[in-house]
């Protein structure tokens, strides 16, 4: 069989996305459907983190659609062309990555993919005195005037400004278009933990029993996250949650760390980089473990405790019953792998290790009984094993 250049079919733009959707959203099953939703939520959350909006509202509508709205002013008026470019140009993606943006979807290819894989998508942006509306069918614009009228009300409210994107996943592409309320609610809850001040709500309008709604907002950030994880595990903590935040320009970013020691065996240490879970770990988690072991060892040495001589060899036991969250937000995160589940920034390890050792060391100095309890548990665990 002869094969030459004449047999090569070059696909571009929306045709490429619709021909091979799995390359852009991971699958045509439920996982790909959730990815589609997260691509749209990504833009709205980034508006909040950039200070251009205060809240995000997500609705699963009774006709099978999804509506994502924010109360910002960043997409209306003069900025409408940027929003249109995100919907129609693959290379635009979801915008720049930095410490003030969240990576929500694993691939983060932006609104263009959601537009191409939806049977219908509408966008309404209000701001700078205008109401701007666009409609697309499978990624192709439906001709209509850009500016529909003068601003008289807000997106989803009587007054104000903001952006609302409604879309209906294409039944020709996806095996199911039914988004799970619990799955989305858990991801949005996680986002609210990791981004203090973010208010994100999810409403399900599909049930015959009436709509159900949850609102997530956590004033203490990852401290609240650790407390929730520990409560779910019924781990009976020794003390209150310890935590701190720190900016370090050597890693061009910030870190937020919280932890507590419980009584159950098995560490529950979760890492995130720019709000994306790093299931495979990375330099931020390596640095966290380094810092915890160093702080515990230094405390034992300062107090002249007998266990101080061989704590380095018991590093696994020191972190054995920890519940912890390590969240870093970087201007230039270096993910190892296409799905961004392993962080590789080398400077992060040293910065996190130093910060954890310093802050945890200060905490032990203020509460020496806590440090002694941790070391006593390590000794008991080594005898048990």
CSV table of N, CA and C in Angstrom, one decimal, residues 105-216:
chain,number,residue,atom,x,y,z
A,105,UNK,N,-8.1,23.3,35.1
A,105,UNK,CA,-8.2,22.1,34.2
A,105,UNK,C,-6.8,21.6,33.9
A,106,UNK,N,-6.6,20.3,33.8
A,106,UNK,CA,-5.3,19.8,33.7
A,106,UNK,C,-4.5,20.3,32.4
A,107,UNK,N,-5.3,20.5,31.3
A,107,UNK,CA,-4.6,20.9,30.1
A,107,UNK,C,-4.6,22.4,29.9
A,108,UNK,N,-5.7,23.1,30.4
A,108,UNK,CA,-5.8,24.5,30.3
A,108,UNK,C,-5.6,25.1,28.9
A,109,UNK,N,-6.5,24.6,28.0
A,109,UNK,CA,-6.4,25.1,26.6
A,109,UNK,C,-7.4,26.2,26.4
A,110,UNK,N,-8.2,26.5,27.4
A,110,UNK,CA,-9.0,27.7,27.3
A,110,UNK,C,-10.4,27.5,26.7
A,111,UNK,N,-11.1,28.7,26.5
A,111,UNK,CA,-12.5,28.7,26.1
A,111,UNK,C,-12.7,28.2,24.7
A,112,UNK,N,-11.7,28.2,23.9
A,112,UNK,CA,-11.8,27.7,22.5
A,112,UNK,C,-12.3,26.3,22.5
A,113,UNK,N,-11.7,25.4,23.3
A,113,UNK,CA,-12.0,24.0,23.3
A,113,UNK,C,-13.5,23.8,23.8
A,114,UNK,N,-13.9,24.6,24.8
A,114,UNK,CA,-15.3,24.5,25.3
A,114,UNK,C,-16.2,24.9,24.2
A,115,UNK,N,-15.9,25.9,23.4
A,115,UNK,CA,-16.7,26.4,22.4
A,115,UNK,C,-16.8,25.4,21.2
A,116,UNK,N,-15.7,24.8,20.9
A,116,UNK,CA,-15.7,23.8,19.8
A,116,UNK,C,-16.5,22.6,20.1
A,117,UNK,N,-16.5,22.2,21.4
A,117,UNK,CA,-17.1,20.9,21.7
A,117,UNK,C,-18.5,21.1,22.3
A,118,UNK,N,-19.1,22.3,22.2
A,118,UNK,CA,-20.4,22.5,22.6
A,118,UNK,C,-21.3,22.6,21.4
A,119,UNK,N,-22.5,22.1,21.6
A,119,UNK,CA,-23.5,22.2,20.5
A,119,UNK,C,-24.0,23.7,20.4
A,120,UNK,N,-23.9,24.4,21.5
A,120,UNK,CA,-24.3,25.8,21.5
A,120,UNK,C,-23.6,26.5,22.7
A,121,UNK,N,-23.1,27.7,22.5
A,121,UNK,CA,-22.5,28.5,23.5
A,121,UNK,C,-22.8,29.9,23.4
A,122,UNK,N,-23.2,30.5,24.4
A,122,UNK,CA,-23.5,32.0,24.4
A,122,UNK,C,-22.7,32.7,25.5
A,123,UNK,N,-22.3,33.9,25.2
A,123,UNK,CA,-21.5,34.7,26.1
A,123,UNK,C,-22.2,36.1,26.2
A,124,UNK,N,-22.3,36.5,27.4
A,124,UNK,CA,-22.8,37.9,27.7
A,124,UNK,C,-21.9,38.6,28.6
A,125,UNK,N,-21.4,39.8,28.2
A,125,UNK,CA,-20.5,40.5,29.0
A,125,UNK,C,-21.0,41.9,29.1
A,126,UNK,N,-21.0,42.4,30.4
A,126,UNK,CA,-21.5,43.7,30.7
A,126,UNK,C,-20.4,44.5,31.3
A,127,UNK,N,-20.2,45.8,30.8
A,127,UNK,CA,-19.2,46.6,31.4
A,127,UNK,C,-19.0,47.8,30.5
A,128,UNK,N,-18.5,48.9,31.2
A,128,UNK,CA,-18.2,50.1,30.4
A,128,UNK,C,-19.5,50.6,29.7
A,129,UNK,N,-20.6,50.4,30.3
A,129,UNK,CA,-21.8,51.0,29.7
A,129,UNK,C,-22.5,50.2,28.6
A,130,UNK,N,-22.0,49.0,28.3
A,130,UNK,CA,-22.5,48.2,27.2
A,130,UNK,C,-22.8,46.8,27.6
A,131,UNK,N,-23.7,46.2,26.8
A,131,UNK,CA,-24.0,44.8,27.0
A,131,UNK,C,-23.6,44.1,25.7
A,132,UNK,N,-22.7,43.2,25.8
A,132,UNK,CA,-22.1,42.6,24.6
A,132,UNK,C,-22.4,41.1,24.6
A,133,UNK,N,-23.0,40.6,23.5
A,133,UNK,CA,-23.5,39.2,23.4
A,133,UNK,C,-23.0,38.5,22.1
A,134,UNK,N,-22.6,37.3,22.3
A,134,UNK,CA,-22.2,36.4,21.1
A,134,UNK,C,-22.8,35.1,21.3
A,135,UNK,N,-23.1,34.4,20.2
A,135,UNK,CA,-23.6,33.1,20.2
A,135,UNK,C,-22.9,32.2,19.2
A,136,UNK,N,-22.6,31.0,19.6
A,136,UNK,CA,-21.8,30.1,18.7
A,136,UNK,C,-22.5,28.7,18.6
A,137,UNK,N,-22.5,28.1,17.5
A,137,UNK,CA,-23.0,26.7,17.3
A,137,UNK,C,-21.8,25.8,16.9
A,138,UNK,N,-21.4,24.9,17.7
A,138,UNK,CA,-20.3,24.0,17.5
A,138,UNK,C,-19.0,24.8,17.1
A,139,UNK,N,-18.8,26.0,17.8
A,139,UNK,CA,-17.7,26.8,17.6
A,139,UNK,C,-17.8,27.8,16.5
A,140,UNK,N,-18.9,27.8,15.7
A,140,UNK,CA,-19.1,28.8,14.6
A,140,UNK,C,-20.0,29.9,15.1
A,141,UNK,N,-19.6,31.1,14.9
A,141,UNK,CA,-20.4,32.2,15.3
A,141,UNK,C,-21.7,32.4,14.6
A,142,UNK,N,-22.7,32.6,15.3
A,142,UNK,CA,-24.0,33.0,14.8
A,142,UNK,C,-24.1,34.5,14.6
A,143,UNK,N,-24.2,34.9,13.4
A,143,UNK,CA,-24.1,36.4,13.1
A,143,UNK,C,-25.2,37.2,13.8
A,144,UNK,N,-24.7,38.2,14.5
A,144,UNK,CA,-25.6,39.1,15.2
A,144,UNK,C,-24.8,40.3,15.7
A,145,UNK,N,-25.4,41.4,16.0
A,145,UNK,CA,-24.6,42.6,16.4
A,145,UNK,C,-23.9,42.3,17.7
A,146,UNK,N,-22.6,42.8,17.8
A,146,UNK,CA,-21.8,42.6,19.0
A,146,UNK,C,-22.5,43.3,20.2
A,147,UNK,N,-22.8,44.6,20.1
A,147,UNK,CA,-23.4,45.3,21.2
A,147,UNK,C,-24.9,45.3,21.0
A,148,UNK,N,-25.6,44.6,22.0
A,148,UNK,CA,-27.0,44.4,21.9
A,148,UNK,C,-27.7,45.6,22.5
A,149,UNK,N,-27.1,46.3,23.5
A,149,UNK,CA,-27.8,47.4,24.0
A,149,UNK,C,-27.0,48.1,25.1
A,150,UNK,N,-27.5,49.2,25.7
A,150,UNK,CA,-26.8,49.9,26.7
A,150,UNK,C,-27.0,49.2,28.0
A,151,UNK,N,-26.0,49.2,28.9
A,151,UNK,CA,-26.0,48.5,30.1
A,151,UNK,C,-27.2,49.0,31.0
A,152,UNK,N,-28.1,48.1,31.4
A,152,UNK,CA,-29.2,48.4,32.3
A,152,UNK,C,-29.2,47.5,33.5
A,153,UNK,N,-28.4,46.4,33.5
A,153,UNK,CA,-28.4,45.5,34.6
A,153,UNK,C,-27.2,44.6,34.5
A,154,UNK,N,-27.0,43.8,35.6
A,154,UNK,CA,-25.9,42.9,35.7
A,154,UNK,C,-26.2,41.5,35.2
A,155,UNK,N,-25.1,40.7,35.1
A,155,UNK,CA,-25.2,39.3,34.8
A,155,UNK,C,-25.8,38.6,35.9
A,156,UNK,N,-27.0,38.1,35.8
A,156,UNK,CA,-27.7,37.3,36.9
A,156,UNK,C,-28.2,38.2,38.0
A,157,UNK,N,-28.2,39.5,37.8
A,157,UNK,CA,-28.7,40.4,38.9
A,157,UNK,C,-29.4,41.6,38.2
A,158,UNK,N,-30.0,42.4,39.0
A,158,UNK,CA,-30.7,43.6,38.5
A,158,UNK,C,-29.7,44.7,38.1
A,159,UNK,N,-28.6,44.8,38.8
A,159,UNK,CA,-27.6,45.8,38.5
A,159,UNK,C,-26.2,45.3,38.5
A,160,UNK,N,-25.2,46.0,38.0
A,160,UNK,CA,-23.9,45.6,38.1
A,160,UNK,C,-23.3,45.2,36.7
A,161,UNK,N,-22.1,44.6,36.7
A,161,UNK,CA,-21.4,44.2,35.5
A,161,UNK,C,-20.9,42.8,35.7
A,162,UNK,N,-20.4,42.2,34.7
A,162,UNK,CA,-19.9,40.8,34.8
A,162,UNK,C,-20.0,40.1,33.5
A,163,UNK,N,-19.6,38.8,33.5
A,163,UNK,CA,-19.6,38.0,32.3
A,163,UNK,C,-20.3,36.6,32.6
A,164,UNK,N,-21.1,36.2,31.7
A,164,UNK,CA,-21.8,34.9,31.9
A,164,UNK,C,-21.6,34.1,30.6
A,165,UNK,N,-21.1,32.9,30.7
A,165,UNK,CA,-21.0,32.0,29.6
A,165,UNK,C,-21.9,30.7,29.8
A,166,UNK,N,-22.7,30.5,28.9
A,166,UNK,CA,-23.6,29.3,29.0
A,166,UNK,C,-23.3,28.4,27.8
A,167,UNK,N,-23.2,27.1,28.1
A,167,UNK,CA,-22.8,26.2,27.0
A,167,UNK,C,-23.5,24.8,27.2
A,168,UNK,N,-23.7,24.1,26.1
A,168,UNK,CA,-24.4,22.8,26.1
A,168,UNK,C,-23.4,21.8,25.5
A,169,UNK,N,-22.8,20.9,26.3
A,169,UNK,CA,-21.8,19.9,25.7
A,169,UNK,C,-22.5,19.2,24.6
A,170,UNK,N,-21.8,18.9,23.5
A,170,UNK,CA,-22.3,18.3,22.3
A,170,UNK,C,-22.5,16.8,22.5
A,171,UNK,N,-23.8,16.4,22.3
A,171,UNK,CA,-24.1,15.0,22.4
A,171,UNK,C,-23.5,14.2,21.2
A,172,UNK,N,-23.1,14.8,20.2
A,172,UNK,CA,-22.4,14.1,19.1
A,172,UNK,C,-20.9,13.8,19.5
A,173,UNK,N,-20.4,14.4,20.5
A,173,UNK,CA,-19.0,14.2,21.0
A,173,UNK,C,-19.0,13.4,22.3
A,174,UNK,N,-19.8,13.7,23.2
A,174,UNK,CA,-19.6,13.1,24.6
A,174,UNK,C,-20.6,12.0,24.8
A,175,UNK,N,-20.1,11.0,25.5
A,175,UNK,CA,-20.9,9.8,25.8
A,175,UNK,C,-22.1,10.2,26.8
A,176,UNK,N,-21.8,11.1,27.6
A,176,UNK,CA,-22.8,11.6,28.5
A,176,UNK,C,-22.6,13.1,28.7
A,177,UNK,N,-23.7,13.8,28.9
A,177,UNK,CA,-23.7,15.3,29.1
A,177,UNK,C,-24.2,15.6,30.5
A,178,UNK,N,-24.3,14.6,31.4
A,178,UNK,CA,-24.8,14.8,32.7
A,178,UNK,C,-23.6,15.0,33.6
A,179,UNK,N,-23.5,16.2,34.1
A,179,UNK,CA,-22.4,16.6,35.1
A,179,UNK,C,-22.8,16.2,36.5
A,180,UNK,N,-21.9,15.5,37.2
A,180,UNK,CA,-22.2,15.1,38.6
A,180,UNK,C,-22.1,16.3,39.5
A,181,UNK,N,-23.1,16.6,40.3
A,181,UNK,CA,-23.1,17.7,41.2
A,181,UNK,C,-22.1,17.4,42.3
A,182,UNK,N,-22.0,16.2,42.9
A,182,UNK,CA,-21.0,16.0,44.0
A,182,UNK,C,-19.6,16.2,43.5
A,183,UNK,N,-19.3,15.7,42.3
A,183,UNK,CA,-17.9,15.8,41.7
A,183,UNK,C,-17.5,17.2,41.6
A,184,UNK,N,-18.4,18.0,41.0
A,184,UNK,CA,-18.0,19.5,40.8
A,184,UNK,C,-18.0,20.2,42.1
A,185,UNK,N,-18.9,19.9,43.0
A,185,UNK,CA,-18.9,20.5,44.3
A,185,UNK,C,-17.6,20.3,45.1
A,186,UNK,N,-17.1,19.1,45.0
A,186,UNK,CA,-15.8,18.8,45.7
A,186,UNK,C,-14.7,19.6,45.1
A,187,UNK,N,-14.6,19.7,43.8
A,187,UNK,CA,-13.5,20.5,43.1
A,187,UNK,C,-13.7,22.0,43.5
A,188,UNK,N,-14.9,22.5,43.5
A,188,UNK,CA,-15.0,23.9,43.8
A,188,UNK,C,-14.7,24.2,45.3
A,189,UNK,N,-15.1,23.2,46.2
A,189,UNK,CA,-14.8,23.3,47.6
A,189,UNK,C,-13.2,23.4,47.7
A,190,UNK,N,-12.5,22.6,47.0
A,190,UNK,CA,-11.1,22.6,47.1
A,190,UNK,C,-10.5,23.9,46.6
A,191,UNK,N,-11.1,24.5,45.5
A,191,UNK,CA,-10.6,25.8,45.0
A,191,UNK,C,-10.8,26.9,46.1
A,192,UNK,N,-11.9,26.8,46.8
A,192,UNK,CA,-12.2,27.9,47.8
A,192,UNK,C,-11.2,27.7,49.0
A,193,UNK,N,-10.9,26.5,49.3
A,193,UNK,CA,-9.9,26.3,50.4
A,193,UNK,C,-8.5,26.9,50.0
A,194,UNK,N,-8.2,26.7,48.7
A,194,UNK,CA,-6.8,27.1,48.2
A,194,UNK,C,-6.7,28.5,47.9
A,195,UNK,N,-7.8,29.2,47.7
A,195,UNK,CA,-7.8,30.6,47.3
A,195,UNK,C,-8.7,31.4,48.3
A,196,UNK,N,-8.1,31.9,49.4
A,196,UNK,CA,-8.8,32.6,50.4
A,196,UNK,C,-9.5,33.8,49.8
A,197,UNK,N,-10.8,34.0,50.1
A,197,UNK,CA,-11.5,35.1,49.6
A,197,UNK,C,-12.4,34.8,48.4
A,198,UNK,N,-12.1,33.7,47.7
A,198,UNK,CA,-12.9,33.3,46.6
A,198,UNK,C,-14.2,32.7,47.1
A,199,UNK,N,-15.3,33.3,46.6
A,199,UNK,CA,-16.6,32.8,46.8
A,199,UNK,C,-17.1,32.1,45.5
A,200,UNK,N,-17.4,30.8,45.6
A,200,UNK,CA,-17.9,30.1,44.4
A,200,UNK,C,-19.1,29.2,44.8
A,201,UNK,N,-20.1,29.4,44.0
A,201,UNK,CA,-21.4,28.7,44.3
A,201,UNK,C,-21.7,27.7,43.2
A,202,UNK,N,-22.4,26.6,43.5
A,202,UNK,CA,-22.8,25.7,42.5
A,202,UNK,C,-24.3,25.4,42.8
A,203,UNK,N,-25.1,25.5,41.7
A,203,UNK,CA,-26.6,25.3,41.8
A,203,UNK,C,-27.0,24.3,40.8
A,204,UNK,N,-27.7,23.3,41.2
A,204,UNK,CA,-28.3,22.2,40.3
A,204,UNK,C,-29.8,22.5,40.2
A,205,UNK,N,-30.1,22.8,38.9
A,205,UNK,CA,-31.5,23.1,38.6
A,205,UNK,C,-32.2,22.0,37.9
A,206,UNK,N,-31.6,20.8,37.9
A,206,UNK,CA,-32.1,19.7,37.1
A,206,UNK,C,-33.1,18.8,37.8
A,207,UNK,N,-33.2,18.8,39.1
A,207,UNK,CA,-34.0,17.9,39.9
A,207,UNK,C,-35.5,18.3,39.9
A,208,UNK,N,-36.3,17.3,39.9
A,208,UNK,CA,-37.8,17.6,39.9
A,208,UNK,C,-38.2,18.1,41.3
A,209,UNK,N,-37.3,17.8,42.3
A,209,UNK,CA,-37.6,18.2,43.7
A,209,UNK,C,-37.2,19.7,44.0
A,210,UNK,N,-36.7,20.3,43.0
A,210,UNK,CA,-36.2,21.7,43.2
A,210,UNK,C,-34.7,21.8,43.2
A,211,UNK,N,-34.2,23.1,43.0
A,211,UNK,CA,-32.8,23.3,42.9
A,211,UNK,C,-32.1,23.1,44.3
A,212,UNK,N,-30.8,22.7,44.2
A,212,UNK,CA,-30.0,22.6,45.4
A,212,UNK,C,-28.8,23.4,45.1
A,213,UNK,N,-28.3,24.1,46.2
A,213,UNK,CA,-27.2,25.0,46.0
A,213,UNK,C,-26.2,24.9,47.2
A,214,UNK,N,-24.9,25.0,46.8
A,214,UNK,CA,-23.9,25.1,47.9
A,214,UNK,C,-23.0,26.3,47.5
A,215,UNK,N,-22.5,27.0,48.6
A,215,UNK,CA,-21.6,28.1,48.5
A,215,UNK,C,-20.4,27.8,49.3
A,216,UNK,N,-19.2,28.0,48.7
A,216,UNK,CA,-17.9,27.7,49.3
A,216,UNK,C,-17.1,29.0,49.5
